[in-house]
Coordinates of C-alpha atoms in Angstrom, one line a residue:
M15 CA 0.1 0.4 -0.2
D16 CA 2.7 2.7 0.6
T17 CA 4.8 1.5 -2.3
F18 CA 1.5 2.3 -4.5
R19 CA 1.0 5.9 -2.7
V20 CA 4.8 6.5 -3.5
F21 CA 4.3 5.6 -7.1
L22 CA 1.2 7.7 -7.3
L23 CA 2.9 10.8 -5.7
M24 CA 5.7 10.4 -8.1
L25 CA 3.4 9.9 -11.4
L26 CA 1.8 13.3 -10.2
F27 CA 5.0 15.1 -9.6
F28 CA 6.2 13.9 -13.2
H29 CA 3.0 15.3 -14.6
S30 CA 3.5 18.5 -12.7
V31 CA 6.6 18.8 -13.8
T32 CA 5.7 17.8 -17.7
T33 CA 3.2 20.7 -17.4
D34 CA 5.1 23.2 -16.1
E35 CA 7.8 22.9 -18.5
H36 CA 5.2 23.6 -21.3
L37 CA 4.2 26.7 -19.4
E38 CA 7.7 27.7 -19.0
A39 CA 8.7 27.0 -22.5
F40 CA 5.5 29.4 -23.9
I41 CA 6.2 32.0 -21.5
R42 CA 9.7 32.2 -22.2
E43 CA 9.6 32.1 -26.0
F44 CA 6.6 34.4 -25.8
Y45 CA 8.4 37.2 -24.4
E46 CA 11.6 36.3 -26.0
S47 CA 9.8 37.3 -29.8
I48 CA 9.3 40.6 -28.6
N49 CA 12.3 41.3 -26.4
V50 CA 11.1 41.6 -23.0
H51 CA 13.7 40.3 -20.4
Q52 CA 11.9 41.2 -17.1
I53 CA 8.7 39.5 -16.1
V54 CA 6.3 40.1 -13.0
V55 CA 3.7 37.0 -12.4
F56 CA 0.9 36.8 -10.6
G57 CA -0.5 33.8 -9.6
C58 CA -1.9 31.4 -6.8
W59 CA 0.7 28.8 -7.2
N60 CA 2.2 27.0 -4.1
D61 CA 5.9 28.2 -3.1
A62 CA 7.7 25.4 -5.0
G63 CA 5.8 25.9 -8.3
A64 CA 6.5 29.6 -8.2
L65 CA 10.1 28.9 -7.2
Q66 CA 10.4 26.1 -10.2
L67 CA 9.1 28.6 -12.5
S68 CA 11.3 31.5 -11.7
K69 CA 13.7 29.3 -11.8
N70 CA 13.5 27.8 -15.3
I71 CA 12.5 30.9 -17.0
M72 CA 15.7 32.9 -15.3
R73 CA 18.1 30.4 -17.0
H74 CA 17.4 31.9 -20.2
D75 CA 19.1 35.7 -19.5
T76 CA 15.2 36.6 -18.1
A77 CA 14.4 38.1 -14.7
V78 CA 11.4 36.8 -13.2
S79 CA 9.6 38.5 -9.9
F80 CA 6.6 36.1 -8.8
N81 CA 4.1 37.3 -6.6
S82 CA 1.0 36.0 -4.8
I83 CA -2.4 37.7 -5.3
T84 CA -3.4 39.4 -2.4
P85 CA -6.4 42.0 -1.8
N86 CA -4.3 44.9 -1.0
M87 CA -1.3 44.9 -3.4
N88 CA 0.8 48.2 -4.0
L89 CA 1.3 47.7 -7.9
E90 CA 3.1 50.9 -8.2
V91 CA 6.3 49.5 -6.2
I92 CA 5.9 46.0 -7.7
L93 CA 6.0 46.9 -11.5
K94 CA 8.2 49.7 -10.6
V95 CA 11.8 48.9 -12.8
N96 CA 14.1 50.8 -14.9
Y97 CA 12.7 49.2 -18.3
Y98 CA 11.0 50.8 -20.8
R99 CA 9.1 47.8 -21.2
I100 CA 7.9 44.7 -18.6
G101 CA 6.0 41.5 -18.9
V102 CA 3.0 41.1 -16.9
M103 CA 1.9 37.3 -16.7
L104 CA -1.5 36.9 -14.5
D105 CA -3.2 33.5 -14.4
L106 CA -7.2 34.5 -14.9
D107 CA -8.2 31.3 -13.1
C108 CA -7.0 32.4 -9.6
P109 CA -9.5 33.2 -7.5
L110 CA -8.4 36.9 -6.9
S111 CA -7.1 37.5 -10.4
D112 CA -10.0 40.3 -10.8
V113 CA -8.0 42.0 -7.7
V114 CA -4.6 42.7 -10.1
L115 CA -6.8 44.0 -13.1
H116 CA -8.8 46.4 -10.8
Q117 CA -6.1 47.6 -8.3
F118 CA -3.7 48.1 -11.9
S119 CA -6.6 50.3 -13.3
N120 CA -6.7 52.6 -10.3
Q121 CA -3.2 53.3 -9.7
L122 CA -1.3 52.5 -13.2
V123 CA -2.2 53.0 -16.9
F124 CA -2.8 50.3 -19.9
N125 CA 0.1 51.1 -22.2
E126 CA 2.7 49.8 -24.1
S127 CA 5.1 49.5 -21.3
Y128 CA 3.0 46.6 -19.7
I129 CA 3.3 43.5 -21.8
W130 CA 0.3 41.5 -20.7
L131 CA -0.1 37.8 -21.0
L132 CA -3.4 36.8 -19.5
L133 CA -3.6 32.6 -19.0
T134 CA -7.0 30.6 -18.8
T135 CA -7.9 27.0 -19.0
G136 CA -11.5 28.1 -19.7
P137 CA -12.8 27.6 -23.0
S138 CA -12.9 31.1 -24.4
V139 CA -11.4 34.4 -23.0
P140 CA -13.4 35.9 -20.7
S141 CA -14.9 39.3 -22.1
N142 CA -17.2 40.0 -19.3
R143 CA -14.2 40.4 -16.9
L144 CA -12.0 42.3 -19.2
E145 CA -14.4 44.6 -21.7
H146 CA -14.7 47.1 -18.7
L147 CA -10.8 47.7 -18.3
P148 CA -9.7 51.2 -19.2
L149 CA -7.7 50.0 -22.5
S150 CA -7.0 52.3 -25.2
I151 CA -5.3 51.8 -28.6
D152 CA -1.6 51.5 -27.5
V153 CA -2.3 48.6 -25.2
E154 CA -0.5 45.3 -25.6
M155 CA -2.9 42.5 -24.2
T156 CA -2.5 38.8 -25.0
A157 CA -5.1 36.6 -23.8
G158 CA -4.1 32.5 -23.9
I159 CA -6.2 29.8 -23.7
R160 CA -4.9 26.5 -22.7
N161 CA -5.9 23.5 -24.3
N162 CA -3.9 20.4 -22.9
N163 CA -0.4 21.3 -23.7
E164 CA -1.5 24.0 -26.6
F165 CA -1.8 27.8 -26.1
I166 CA -4.8 29.5 -28.3
L167 CA -3.8 33.5 -28.5
Y168 CA -6.0 36.5 -28.8
D169 CA -5.4 40.0 -28.7
I170 CA -7.3 42.2 -26.8
W171 CA -7.4 46.0 -27.3
N172 CA -9.8 48.7 -27.4
P173 CA -9.4 52.3 -29.2
S174 CA -10.1 54.3 -26.3
Y175 CA -12.6 53.2 -23.4
R176 CA -12.7 56.6 -22.2
H177 CA -14.2 57.4 -25.6
N178 CA -16.7 54.7 -25.5
G179 CA -14.8 52.6 -28.1
L180 CA -15.4 49.0 -29.0
F181 CA -13.9 46.4 -27.3
H182 CA -11.9 43.7 -29.6
V183 CA -10.6 40.3 -29.0
I184 CA -8.9 39.1 -32.1
P185 CA -7.6 35.5 -32.9
K186 CA -3.5 36.3 -32.8
G187 CA -1.9 32.9 -33.1
R188 CA -0.9 29.8 -31.3
W189 CA 1.7 27.9 -29.6
N190 CA 2.8 24.2 -28.8
F191 CA 5.9 22.4 -28.0
R192 CA 6.3 20.8 -31.5
D193 CA 5.7 24.2 -33.9
G194 CA 6.5 27.0 -31.5
L195 CA 5.2 30.2 -31.5
I196 CA 2.7 30.9 -34.5
N197 CA 1.9 34.8 -34.7
E198 CA -0.6 35.6 -37.4
L199 CA -0.8 39.0 -36.4
I200 CA 2.6 39.9 -38.3
Q201 CA 1.7 43.6 -39.0
Y202 CA 2.3 46.5 -36.6
K203 CA -0.3 47.2 -33.9
Y204 CA -1.0 50.6 -35.4
T205 CA -1.5 49.4 -39.2
R206 CA -4.0 46.7 -38.1
R207 CA -5.9 48.6 -35.6
N208 CA -8.4 51.2 -36.3
F209 CA -11.0 53.4 -34.4
N210 CA -14.3 52.1 -36.0
Q211 CA -15.3 55.8 -37.0
M212 CA -14.9 56.5 -33.1
S213 CA -14.6 60.3 -32.1
L214 CA -11.3 62.2 -31.1
N215 CA -11.4 65.8 -29.4
F216 CA -9.2 67.9 -31.4
S217 CA -8.6 71.6 -30.9
I218 CA -7.5 74.8 -33.4
T219 CA -6.6 78.4 -32.6
L220 CA -7.3 80.9 -35.7
R221 CA -5.8 84.8 -35.7
H222 CA -8.4 85.5 -38.1
Q223 CA -12.4 85.0 -38.4
P224 CA -13.5 81.8 -40.4
L225 CA -15.7 82.8 -43.2
P226 CA -18.2 81.3 -44.1
D227 CA -17.6 78.8 -41.2
L228 CA -15.1 77.0 -39.7
E229 CA -15.1 73.8 -41.9
T230 CA -15.3 75.6 -44.7
Y231 CA -12.6 77.9 -43.9
I232 CA -9.9 75.4 -42.9
T233 CA -10.0 73.0 -45.7
T234 CA -10.8 75.4 -48.8
P235 CA -7.5 77.3 -49.8
I236 CA -9.1 80.2 -50.3
N237 CA -6.7 82.9 -49.4
P238 CA -4.4 80.5 -48.0
Q239 CA -1.9 83.4 -46.3
L240 CA -4.6 83.4 -43.7
D241 CA -3.8 81.0 -40.9
S242 CA -1.6 78.9 -43.1
M243 CA 0.1 77.4 -40.2
H244 CA -3.1 75.8 -38.7
R245 CA -5.0 75.4 -42.1
Y246 CA -1.9 73.3 -43.3
H247 CA -1.7 71.0 -39.9
Y248 CA -5.4 70.5 -40.0
A249 CA -5.0 69.0 -43.5
L250 CA -2.3 66.5 -41.9
V251 CA -5.3 65.7 -39.6
L252 CA -7.7 64.9 -42.1
I253 CA -4.8 62.6 -43.6
L254 CA -4.8 60.7 -40.2
K255 CA -8.3 60.6 -40.3
D256 CA -8.4 58.4 -43.5
I257 CA -5.4 56.3 -41.9
F258 CA -6.7 55.3 -38.9
N259 CA -10.6 55.8 -39.6
F260 CA -11.7 58.0 -36.7
T261 CA -14.1 61.1 -36.5
I262 CA -13.1 64.6 -35.3
N263 CA -14.7 66.5 -32.9
L264 CA -13.2 70.2 -33.4
H265 CA -12.8 72.7 -30.9
R266 CA -11.9 76.2 -31.8
A267 CA -9.6 77.9 -28.6
S268 CA -8.8 81.0 -28.0
S269 CA -4.9 80.8 -28.2
W270 CA -2.3 77.7 -28.2
G271 CA -1.6 78.1 -24.4
Y272 CA 0.2 80.6 -22.3
M273 CA 1.2 79.8 -18.6
R274 CA -1.0 82.1 -16.0
P275 CA 0.6 83.6 -13.0
D276 CA -0.9 80.7 -11.2
K277 CA 1.3 78.1 -13.2
T278 CA -2.0 76.7 -15.0
F279 CA -2.2 77.1 -18.7
D280 CA -5.1 78.7 -20.8
G281 CA -5.9 77.9 -24.6
I282 CA -5.2 74.3 -26.2
L283 CA -3.0 73.6 -23.3
G284 CA -5.1 74.4 -20.7
D285 CA -7.6 72.0 -22.1
M286 CA -5.3 69.3 -22.7
A287 CA -4.6 69.4 -18.7
K288 CA -8.4 69.5 -18.3
K289 CA -8.6 66.0 -20.3
I290 CA -11.0 67.9 -22.8
V291 CA -8.8 67.8 -25.5
D292 CA -6.8 64.9 -27.1
I293 CA -5.2 66.3 -30.2
S294 CA -4.0 69.6 -31.2
A295 CA -4.7 70.4 -34.7
S296 CA -2.5 73.7 -34.1
P297 CA 1.3 73.1 -34.4
F298 CA 3.3 74.0 -31.1
R299 CA 7.1 75.5 -30.5
Y300 CA 9.0 72.9 -28.4
R301 CA 9.4 74.7 -25.0
P302 CA 10.5 73.6 -21.5
E303 CA 7.1 74.8 -19.8
R304 CA 4.7 72.7 -22.2
Y305 CA 6.3 69.3 -21.9
D306 CA 4.5 68.9 -18.7
V307 CA 1.3 69.4 -19.9
A308 CA 1.8 68.0 -23.7
E309 CA 3.3 65.3 -25.6
F310 CA 5.5 66.5 -28.7
T311 CA 5.5 64.3 -32.1
V312 CA 7.1 65.0 -35.3
Q313 CA 8.2 68.1 -36.8
T314 CA 5.7 68.8 -39.3
L315 CA 7.0 72.2 -40.4
L316 CA 9.9 74.8 -40.1
V317 CA 8.5 78.3 -39.5
R318 CA 10.5 80.7 -41.0
S319 CA 10.1 84.6 -39.5
F320 CA 12.2 87.5 -40.7
F321 CA 12.7 91.3 -41.1
I322 CA 11.6 92.1 -45.1
F323 CA 11.6 94.9 -46.6
R324 CA 12.6 96.9 -49.8
H325 CA 16.4 97.7 -49.9
P326 CA 17.0 101.2 -50.7
S327 CA 19.2 101.8 -53.6
S328 CA 21.6 103.9 -51.2
A329 CA 21.7 103.0 -48.0
S330 CA 24.1 105.8 -47.2
L331 CA 23.9 109.7 -47.2
R332 CA 26.8 109.6 -49.6
N333 CA 26.7 111.8 -52.9
N334 CA 25.9 109.4 -56.1
F335 CA 28.3 112.0 -58.0
L336 CA 31.1 111.3 -55.6
K337 CA 30.6 107.6 -55.2
P338 CA 33.1 106.7 -58.6
F339 CA 36.1 107.8 -56.8
A340 CA 36.7 107.2 -53.2
N341 CA 37.3 110.4 -51.1
E342 CA 41.4 109.9 -50.9
L343 CA 41.2 109.9 -54.7
W344 CA 39.1 113.2 -55.0
W345 CA 41.6 115.0 -52.6
M346 CA 44.5 114.0 -54.9
I347 CA 42.4 115.4 -57.6
L348 CA 42.1 118.5 -56.2
V349 CA 45.6 118.9 -55.2
V350 CA 46.4 117.7 -59.1
S351 CA 44.1 120.5 -60.5
I352 CA 45.4 123.0 -58.1
V353 CA 48.8 122.2 -59.5
Y354 CA 47.7 122.5 -63.0
W355 CA 46.3 125.6 -62.2
I356 CA 49.2 127.4 -60.9
S357 CA 50.9 126.2 -63.7
L358 CA 48.6 127.4 -66.2
L359 CA 48.5 130.6 -64.3
I360 CA 52.2 131.2 -64.4
T361 CA 52.4 130.5 -68.1
I362 CA 49.4 133.0 -68.7
R363 CA 51.1 136.0 -67.0
I364 CA 54.3 135.0 -69.0
Q365 CA 52.6 135.2 -72.2
K366 CA 50.8 138.4 -71.3
H367 CA 54.0 140.1 -70.4
Y368 CA 55.7 139.4 -73.5
A369 CA 52.9 140.3 -75.7
K370 CA 52.4 143.6 -74.1
S371 CA 48.5 142.9 -74.9
N372 CA 46.0 145.1 -73.0
S373 CA 43.2 142.9 -73.1
L374 CA 40.5 142.3 -70.4
V375 CA 41.9 138.9 -69.6
V376 CA 42.5 137.9 -66.0
P377 CA 45.0 135.2 -65.8
A378 CA 43.7 133.8 -62.4
S379 CA 40.2 133.5 -64.3
E380 CA 41.4 132.3 -67.2
A381 CA 43.7 129.5 -65.5
T382 CA 40.5 128.6 -63.5
L383 CA 38.2 128.2 -67.0
T384 CA 40.7 126.2 -68.4
T385 CA 41.2 123.7 -65.6
V386 CA 37.6 123.4 -65.3
A387 CA 37.2 122.7 -69.0
A388 CA 39.9 120.2 -69.1
L389 CA 38.1 118.0 -66.4
S390 CA 34.6 118.4 -67.8
Q391 CA 36.1 117.9 -71.5
Q392 CA 34.8 121.3 -72.8
G393 CA 36.5 123.4 -74.8
V394 CA 38.5 127.3 -74.3
A395 CA 38.4 130.2 -76.2
D396 CA 42.1 130.9 -76.6
D397 CA 45.0 128.7 -76.8
P398 CA 48.3 129.4 -75.1
Q399 CA 50.9 130.9 -77.4
I400 CA 54.3 129.5 -76.0
I401 CA 55.6 126.4 -76.3
S402 CA 55.7 125.8 -72.2
G403 CA 52.0 126.8 -72.0
R404 CA 50.8 124.5 -74.8
I405 CA 52.7 121.6 -73.0
V406 CA 51.0 122.5 -69.7
F407 CA 47.6 122.8 -71.3
L408 CA 48.2 119.5 -73.6
S409 CA 49.0 117.4 -70.3
L410 CA 46.3 119.0 -68.6
F411 CA 43.8 117.9 -71.4
I412 CA 45.1 114.5 -71.4
W413 CA 44.5 113.9 -68.0
G414 CA 41.0 115.5 -67.9
L415 CA 40.3 112.8 -70.3
L416 CA 41.6 109.8 -68.6
L417 CA 40.0 110.8 -65.6
F418 CA 36.4 111.6 -67.1
Q419 CA 36.4 108.1 -68.8
F420 CA 37.4 106.5 -65.8
Y421 CA 34.5 109.0 -63.8
S422 CA 31.9 108.2 -66.5
A423 CA 32.3 104.5 -67.2
S424 CA 31.9 104.0 -63.4
I425 CA 28.8 105.9 -63.3
V426 CA 27.2 103.9 -66.3
G427 CA 28.6 100.3 -64.7
S428 CA 26.7 101.3 -61.9
L429 CA 23.2 101.9 -63.4
L430 CA 23.9 98.4 -65.4
T431 CA 24.7 96.3 -62.5
T432 CA 22.4 95.3 -59.5
P433 CA 23.1 97.8 -56.7
P434 CA 24.5 95.9 -53.7
H435 CA 22.7 95.3 -50.7
T436 CA 24.2 97.1 -47.6
I437 CA 21.5 96.2 -45.0
T438 CA 22.2 92.5 -44.4
T439 CA 22.3 92.1 -40.5
V440 CA 19.9 93.1 -37.7
K441 CA 22.9 95.5 -36.6
N442 CA 22.5 97.2 -40.0
L443 CA 19.1 97.2 -40.2
T444 CA 18.9 99.1 -36.5
D445 CA 21.6 101.6 -37.9
S446 CA 19.6 102.5 -41.0
D447 CA 16.9 105.2 -41.2
M448 CA 14.1 102.6 -42.0
D449 CA 11.4 102.2 -40.0
V450 CA 10.7 98.8 -38.4
G451 CA 7.7 97.0 -37.1
A452 CA 6.5 93.6 -36.8
E453 CA 2.9 91.4 -37.4
D454 CA 0.4 91.8 -34.6
V455 CA 0.3 88.5 -33.4
A456 CA 0.3 86.9 -30.0
W457 CA 3.7 85.6 -29.6
A458 CA 5.7 88.4 -31.4
P459 CA 5.9 90.9 -28.4
D460 CA 6.9 87.9 -25.9
M461 CA 9.4 87.0 -28.5
F462 CA 10.9 90.3 -28.8
R463 CA 10.7 91.2 -24.8
T464 CA 12.6 87.6 -23.9
T465 CA 15.2 87.0 -27.1
P466 CA 18.7 86.4 -26.0
I467 CA 20.0 88.0 -29.2
A468 CA 21.6 91.2 -28.6
E469 CA 20.8 92.7 -31.8
E470 CA 17.5 91.7 -31.9
K471 CA 16.9 93.2 -28.3
E472 CA 18.5 96.4 -29.2
L473 CA 16.8 96.4 -32.4
Y474 CA 13.0 96.3 -30.5
L475 CA 14.3 98.9 -27.9
K476 CA 15.5 101.6 -30.2
K477 CA 12.7 101.0 -33.2
I478 CA 9.7 98.8 -32.0
K479 CA 9.2 99.2 -28.6
P480 CA 6.7 102.2 -27.7
H481 CA 8.5 105.3 -26.1
E482 CA 7.1 108.7 -25.3
N483 CA 8.4 110.2 -28.9
T484 CA 7.3 107.1 -30.7
P485 CA 3.9 106.2 -29.0
K486 CA 2.5 104.6 -32.3
N487 CA 2.1 101.1 -31.9
K488 CA 4.5 99.2 -34.1
F489 CA 2.7 95.8 -34.2
V490 CA 0.4 96.0 -37.3
P491 CA -1.8 93.6 -39.1
L492 CA -0.6 91.4 -42.0
L493 CA -1.9 93.5 -45.0
E494 CA -1.1 97.2 -43.2
G495 CA 2.7 96.0 -42.5
M496 CA 3.3 94.3 -46.0
G497 CA 1.5 97.7 -47.5
K498 CA 4.3 99.7 -46.1
V499 CA 7.0 97.6 -46.8
K500 CA 5.5 97.8 -50.6
K501 CA 5.9 101.6 -50.2
G502 CA 9.4 101.1 -49.2
G503 CA 11.1 102.6 -45.7
F504 CA 9.6 100.3 -43.7
A505 CA 10.9 96.8 -42.3
F506 CA 8.2 94.6 -41.2
Y507 CA 8.6 91.3 -39.2
T508 CA 6.3 88.3 -39.8
E509 CA 6.3 84.8 -41.0
S510 CA 7.2 83.6 -44.8
A511 CA 3.8 82.0 -45.9
P512 CA 1.3 84.8 -45.3
A513 CA 4.4 87.4 -46.7
Y514 CA 5.1 85.3 -49.7
K515 CA 1.2 85.3 -50.9
L516 CA 0.7 89.1 -50.4
I517 CA 4.1 89.9 -52.6
K518 CA 3.1 87.4 -55.3
D519 CA -0.3 88.7 -55.3
T520 CA 0.2 92.9 -55.0
F521 CA 4.2 93.8 -56.0
H522 CA 5.3 94.3 -59.3
E523 CA 8.5 92.9 -60.6
D524 CA 10.9 95.7 -59.5
E525 CA 9.4 95.6 -56.2
I526 CA 10.0 92.2 -56.1
C527 CA 13.7 92.1 -56.9
E528 CA 14.5 94.6 -54.2
L529 CA 13.3 93.1 -51.4
Q530 CA 15.7 92.1 -48.7
E531 CA 14.9 89.5 -46.0
I532 CA 16.9 89.4 -42.6
Q533 CA 16.4 86.2 -40.4
S534 CA 17.4 87.1 -37.0
H535 CA 17.2 83.1 -35.7
P536 CA 16.9 79.7 -37.3
A537 CA 13.6 78.8 -38.2
R538 CA 11.4 77.3 -35.5
E539 CA 10.5 73.7 -35.4
V540 CA 6.9 72.8 -34.7
T541 CA 4.8 69.8 -34.2
M542 CA 1.2 68.6 -33.3
V543 CA 0.8 67.6 -29.4
T544 CA -1.2 65.6 -27.7
A545 CA -2.2 65.3 -24.2
K546 CA 0.5 64.5 -21.6
H547 CA 0.5 60.2 -21.1
S548 CA -2.1 60.3 -23.9
P549 CA -2.6 56.9 -25.3
F550 CA -2.7 58.3 -28.9
T551 CA 0.6 59.8 -29.0
K552 CA 2.8 56.8 -30.6
L553 CA -0.3 56.6 -33.0
I554 CA -0.2 60.2 -34.3
I555 CA 3.7 59.6 -34.5
Y556 CA 3.6 56.6 -36.6
G557 CA 0.8 58.5 -38.9
L558 CA 2.7 61.6 -39.3
R559 CA 5.9 59.6 -40.1
K560 CA 3.9 57.7 -42.9
I561 CA 2.5 60.9 -44.3
I562 CA 6.2 62.9 -44.4
Q563 CA 7.7 59.8 -45.6
H564 CA 5.1 58.9 -48.7
G565 CA 5.5 62.3 -49.7
L566 CA 2.2 63.8 -48.5
A567 CA 3.1 66.4 -46.4
A568 CA 5.1 68.0 -49.0
H569 CA 2.4 68.1 -51.6
T570 CA -0.1 69.3 -48.7
L571 CA 2.6 72.4 -47.8
E572 CA 2.4 73.6 -51.7
I573 CA -1.0 73.8 -51.2
W574 CA -1.0 76.2 -48.2
Y575 CA 2.4 77.6 -48.3
A576 CA 3.8 80.3 -51.1
S577 CA 7.2 79.7 -52.1
R578 CA 9.3 83.0 -52.1
P579 CA 8.4 84.9 -55.4
R580 CA 11.7 84.8 -57.9
C581 CA 13.2 88.0 -59.2
P582 CA 13.5 87.1 -63.1
E583 CA 16.9 86.9 -64.4
T584 CA 16.1 89.3 -67.3
H585 CA 15.6 91.9 -64.7
N586 CA 19.4 92.1 -64.1
S587 CA 20.1 92.7 -67.5
K588 CA 18.0 96.0 -67.5
P589 CA 19.7 99.3 -66.4
T590 CA 18.8 100.7 -63.3
A591 CA 16.4 104.0 -63.2
V592 CA 18.3 107.2 -62.0
K593 CA 16.2 108.4 -59.5
F594 CA 15.2 112.0 -58.9
E595 CA 16.5 112.1 -55.4
Q596 CA 20.0 110.3 -56.6
F597 CA 20.1 113.5 -59.4
V598 CA 19.1 116.1 -56.9
P599 CA 22.9 117.0 -56.2
A600 CA 23.5 117.7 -59.9
I601 CA 20.2 120.2 -60.1
F602 CA 21.9 121.7 -57.0
L603 CA 24.8 122.5 -58.5
L604 CA 23.4 124.2 -61.5
L605 CA 21.3 126.3 -59.2
M606 CA 24.2 127.2 -57.4
G607 CA 25.8 127.9 -60.7
I608 CA 23.0 130.0 -61.9
T609 CA 22.8 131.7 -58.8
A610 CA 26.5 132.8 -58.7
S611 CA 26.6 133.6 -62.5
I612 CA 23.3 136.4 -61.6
F613 CA 25.0 137.6 -58.8
I614 CA 28.3 138.7 -60.8
L615 CA 26.7 139.4 -63.4
G616 CA 24.7 142.1 -61.4
I617 CA 28.3 143.2 -59.7
E618 CA 29.5 143.5 -63.1
Y619 CA 26.3 145.5 -64.8
L620 CA 27.1 147.8 -62.0
Y621 CA 30.6 148.0 -62.4
F622 CA 30.0 148.8 -65.9
Y623 CA 27.4 151.1 -65.4
Q624 CA 29.1 153.1 -63.2
T625 CA 32.1 153.3 -65.4
E626 CA 30.1 154.2 -68.4
R627 CA 28.1 157.1 -66.4
L628 CA 31.6 158.2 -65.3
D629 CA 33.0 158.1 -68.9
N630 CA 29.6 159.9 -69.7
S631 CA 30.1 162.7 -67.1
Q632 CA 33.6 163.5 -67.9
E633 CA 33.0 163.6 -72.0
E634 CA 30.0 166.3 -70.7
Y635 CA 32.3 168.2 -68.6
S636 CA 35.0 168.4 -71.5
A637 CA 32.3 169.7 -74.1
Q638 CA 30.6 172.1 -71.7
A639 CA 34.0 173.4 -70.9
T640 CA 35.0 173.6 -74.8
K641 CA 31.7 175.8 -75.1
T642 CA 32.1 178.2 -72.6
N643 CA 36.0 179.1 -73.2
P644 CA 36.3 178.8 -76.8
T645 CA 39.8 178.2 -78.6
P646 CA 40.6 181.5 -80.3
E647 CA 40.7 181.3 -83.9
P648 CA 44.1 181.6 -85.6
C649 CA 44.7 184.9 -87.3
T650 CA 45.4 184.4 -90.8
E651 CA 45.7 188.4 -92.1
D652 CA 48.9 189.8 -93.5
Y653 CA 50.3 192.8 -91.8

């Protein structure tokens, strides 16, 4: 009798060991297939069975922690490990297995960090026990139904329990000792899963009034320069909608979301913190204070902001007629001219001395006129008669000819070539006489006040920030700012998309070719965001990467973002027109000459008038004296 009992116990033990070997092999192979090497087991086995299970699995570089199920378990402590993903195995046949699921729902979140394996020997998946769990589309949960030594696997998920999603139990595959693990769901989970028309909450913020209605405004590319960034990202949301089969519950927020004094947010971020909004259709910049309330996804756009203006043809006060030569060369020309003038003066005096002429020629004036005539390539009335004077005269005119050729060639060349752009930095813009403004958007004043760039800070303080002497607001609407740019003399800070569209529609060719951009800081990366710890973050990242990879983002960008209008290559071959303000110095010089000639004419008139009157007076006096004392006639009579 004792021998029979020992034999029976040995048979039961052998059967138990064989059964555990199949279970151990299944658990080990299941988690190795997804590269998980940290497993927490919840079961109701005795200590010997748990020890045997843990020992056999841990032989294969996998850490196992066995936990008996009790009514009050602190799962936050039990499942807190320094691993991105952890395996959690639960025996659903244990009497208290629902306690684990219930406490996990209260303390933690069902997401892809926890790889669940639910085992049962029942005939089917106990959906009535699982359908009320707060599962989401990112959950990793597999149910294994044991049939002898084979396990039938099912994929369990819900698009979003919080949004009343549909509970899914999908056949996944099987495992047996002979064939090993057979996984029939080989597609990525976000490829095979969809929302089945479940509604997700999106939010968007707009600067302009959506007309005629919100849906038409953000989907129809009419006036695409208005809210381009937001409408472009909403177009990406529509593509995501088609990929994942969800519907959109769109909410319009007052702003992106800025931190209040009490450290809470308004706008879209405030709604995300309140769990009202799941995903933002408006893009966000990466800012540290936003990391606590939002999850950033994929960079979808580079936003370029810059100062744009029509570059003046002359950025300095230098006279256009003095530009061909440097200041040092002008001084040298003056010195050489004085040397020639002195040489001519000496030769003219010598010629006048030996000629003994009584002409009215003034040597200093004659030398001056000859020198000016040589410099301006004009002729003179009298040529020098002596050889030395002719040598000076000839060398002067040859020097003047060469000088005039260089000067005129430089003037003509400057009109045939594109004027150089001298205002190329923020510092140049600050030092110029141009007026500066910025687009009236929510982020612009804060950006200028908090900018770490010293040159941009200086520009803001000098030309944008309102002062007592300049109280006018420099933050103006887009249309007003670009209108001032079109008139010239005004630099406007705005984004590329709306500016380029207006330039293309309203600027002429010459105005487009004169445009200059100054980008004071690198382009800003923006992205769509989801609520903090949102189950949809990975899904949105996956969807956006597919959209970008397949070129749909680039195609959509061409619809909502205008490219920079190009200056035609033939424009550079056109001569530059001389503007009136550039010709003013010549007119001023002409008026000075006319004024000086009139003044000298008056002096000459008075001089000759007085001289003539004096001569006439003397003649009259002589005639009268002759009449009073006539000259006696000579005596002709002979005596």
